[in-house]
Amino acid sequence: MCLLLLALPFAAALVSAGHYKGIPCSVKESIQRPPRGWNRQGSAPLDHLLELRIALTQPHFPVLEKHLLEVSNPNHERYGAYLSKEETEELMAPHPETLDVVNEWLSSHGINNEHLYRSSAQDWVTIRVSVAVAEEMLDTKYHIYTHSDTGESTVRTTSYSLPESLHKHVELIQPTTMFTRPRPFRSTLHWSKTVSSDSMSPSNGTITGPAGNPVDVSCNATITIDCLKQIYNSVGYNTSATNGNQIAISSYLEEYANNQDLQQFFQLENLMAYGSNYTFVSINGGLNNQTSAAAGVEANLDTQFAYGLTYPTQATLYSTGGLPPYIPEAQFPMNGNEPYVDWLHHLLSQKHLPQTISTSYGDDEQTVPHSYAKRLCSGFAALGARGVSLLFGSGDGGVAGVMSSNNSATEQCFSNDSSNKAMFIPTFPAACPYVTSVGGTHHIHETAASFSGGGFSNYFPRPAYQNKAVTTYLKRLAGTYEGLYNPNGRAFPDVAAQAANFLIVYQGQQQYVFGTSCATPTFASFVSMLNDARISAGRPPLGFLNQWLYEKGYAALNDITAGNNPGCGTKGFNATIGWDPGTSNYYLRPSWRVVVPGHPR
Ligand SMILES: *[C@@H]1O[C@H](CO)[C@@H](O)[C@H](O)[C@H]1NC(C)=O
Ligand SMILES: *[C@@H]1O[C@H](CO)[C@@H](O)[C@H](O)[C@H]1NC(C)=O
Ligand SMILES: *[C@@H]1O[C@H](CO)[C@@H](O)[C@H](O)[C@H]1NC(C)=O
Ligand SMILES: *[C@@H]1O[C@H](CO)[C@@H](O)[C@H](O)[C@H]1NC(C)=O
Ligand SMILES: *[C@@H]1O[C@H](CO)[C@@H](O)[C@H](O)[C@H]1NC(C)=O
Ligand SMILES: *[C@@H]1O[C@H](CO)[C@@H](O)[C@H](O)[C@H]1NC(C)=O
Ligand SMILES: *[C@@H]1O[C@H](CO)[C@@H](O)[C@H](O)[C@H]1NC(C)=O
Ligand SMILES: CC(=O)N[C@H]1CO[C@H](CO)[C@@H](O)[C@@H]1O
């Protein structure tokens, strides 16, 4: 037990068998209350098993960050000189003293090397302990919390403590105060079973697309693979199956990509890809349930469009197991963590990585503990240093956050601190400065889709690469919404792409889907095509995109100048007039842009 010496000196001395028992502890992390919607029920069963993740301090992270900013800066001589797995791990590793101190603490609780799992860089330790042991180690009390909307239950606490000598060695321990469960960003589904034949027919003439080339009229109502190639001007560009370029999709939360649906989709939208396949990678027990009824809309959408657009590029699907929510009646270990950490551990332990990865999941930033969000963001930075382009959806609730199913509620637009202050809700991971965040547009001429998530982080300060674009936008905003957002925060999204009326195949039927879930694999696919061209030309891939995007890449993008993203009872942010050559000012929200990569050379 981690007792306060002052409170119980004799008892503490008597029970202290190990070095750390009975020495002064102090609170490591606490929250005032669980995020909105979570209500405390009874105590957690003492024999319930928890998989605790312990993040150790990374003293060399600033050096890693410096490397990242150099190798992904198009004006730097090291542009494209990405780090190897070993080099990256060296910069992620904790100090040897940290390993010693933490090992000693663990063994004082009877936890030795054979009971734990370490990440490849040794920066995370995972242990499996009962609630009783965790409560003793962390001087806390776990309870069962139930969510009022979903009925999901979870075992959590609002505060935990550590011996003071450990504080500087341990960054965070979860699950303790973390209530987040990332959700797929899909806003609406149209369940219409019949898709009218003329909506697919190119015979109805063409209109002029954003790049000045002809686009089928039908694309204004139904988005197919052909439409996206036309809109973003890549018709006739052939990717290579053999140059080593790869695209990957992340899948979580028991979302399964159905292979029969995929083949049916290929028959419908890219006949060349019919019969092709992808590599399935299971992380932390992620399953691949091919029962038609188990197909996931998100997983089907992501794989169908990303693989359909980039075929014959080698394709991968990561299925990361997140254990199901805690069920009070069941006595076996359940409900681990949000799954990004497992996914990161897997990727960072690989020698070779896909150059482009699309992830259409996320949660409201304030439901992810600050320390945890920071640490995950550092992991994304490490992937960037290795040359991976990470694309994340910006959310489907406009300025109100994730809101995967209901866009009208305003009651969630408050801070979860005691001030209960009205505010816009940023999303995570989209708001991490080391990922590229993708918002949504619709129609031709493209306008911002109203659901498109966008705003400013409350956790991450504005990165230097955004200074020029964002300060210009803020000036134009002239104080509107003051107090509802953090003007010094990382602004997102970085880019946007078509996000409505995507025609997918789901459980054998043609369906329309909407959301930044559509935009993310789309943008990722065009990044992958650019990487394909670069790799074929013997050049390194684009890696972490944002410095290049804000410095040079924007010139290939189409400004979106109409539309807004309402939420929280407001009209949200306006997309405004774009690049202004007369005054050299950006009048654009960095978001509402669309990629028009043209024919990569
Ligand atoms: C595309 O559809 C939108 C919404 O229905 C409409 O406002 C717009 O005029 C259409 N674009 C063209 C080029 O027909
Ligand atoms: C791309 O492939 C198609 C089909 O094999 C072929 O007709 C076309 O010429 C190729 N385009 C280029 C630019 O090589
Ligand atoms: C395609 O790949 C998936 C995942 O690896 C596998 O389950 C499936 O059997 C493959 N299908 C074919 C037709 O090879
Ligand atoms: C696969 O999904 C189906 C339908 O949801 C379910 O009945 C079945 O139990 C699942 N199989 C496995 C092995 O999880
Ligand atoms: C809001 O909740 C998150 C996650 O539980 C926590 O990390 C954060 O500190 C909370 N914010 C406040 C101001 O309590
Ligand atoms: C959306 O939220 C509002 C306000 O909470 C509620 O009245 C409405 O029924 C919800 N709609 C759906 C489809 O859940
Ligand atoms: C957005 O544009 C509308 C219409 O032009 C205007 O009324 C509104 O003030 C603008 N809002 C902001 C926040 O700039
Ligand atoms: C406006 C127009 O030309 N509509 C035609 C689109 O194509 C379908 C099928 O090819 C015709 O039935 C429509 O008349």
Short mmCIF file of N, CA and C and ligand atoms in Angstrom, two decimals, residues 287 289 291 293-294, ligand 4:
data_model
loop_
_atom_site.label_atom_id
_atom_site.label_comp_id
_atom_site.label_asym_id
_atom_site.label_seq_id
_atom_site.Cartn_x
_atom_site.Cartn_y
_atom_site.Cartn_z
N LEU A 287 -9.82 -9.51 -34.73
CA LEU A 287 -10.39 -10.61 -35.49
C LEU A 287 -10.67 -10.20 -36.92
N ASN A 289 -13.80 -11.37 -38.82
CA ASN A 289 -15.03 -12.15 -38.92
C ASN A 289 -15.66 -11.91 -40.29
N THR A 291 -18.36 -13.38 -41.53
CA THR A 291 -19.81 -13.53 -41.61
C THR A 291 -20.38 -12.22 -42.16
N ALA A 293 -23.07 -10.74 -41.73
CA ALA A 293 -23.73 -9.90 -40.72
C ALA A 293 -22.71 -9.16 -39.85
N ALA A 294 -21.45 -9.60 -39.87
CA ALA A 294 -20.44 -8.95 -39.03
C ALA A 294 -19.73 -7.82 -39.77
C1 LIG B 4 -19.02 -13.38 -36.35
O1 LIG B 4 -20.09 -12.49 -36.46
C2 LIG B 4 -21.36 -13.12 -36.33
C3 LIG B 4 -22.42 -12.08 -36.65
O2 LIG B 4 -22.24 -10.93 -35.88
C4 LIG B 4 -21.49 -13.70 -34.94
O3 LIG B 4 -22.73 -14.35 -34.80
C5 LIG B 4 -20.36 -14.70 -34.73
O4 LIG B 4 -20.40 -15.16 -33.40
C6 LIG B 4 -19.00 -14.03 -34.99
N1 LIG B 4 -17.96 -15.05 -34.95
C7 LIG B 4 -16.90 -14.92 -34.17
C8 LIG B 4 -15.90 -16.01 -34.25
O5 LIG B 4 -16.74 -13.97 -33.42
#
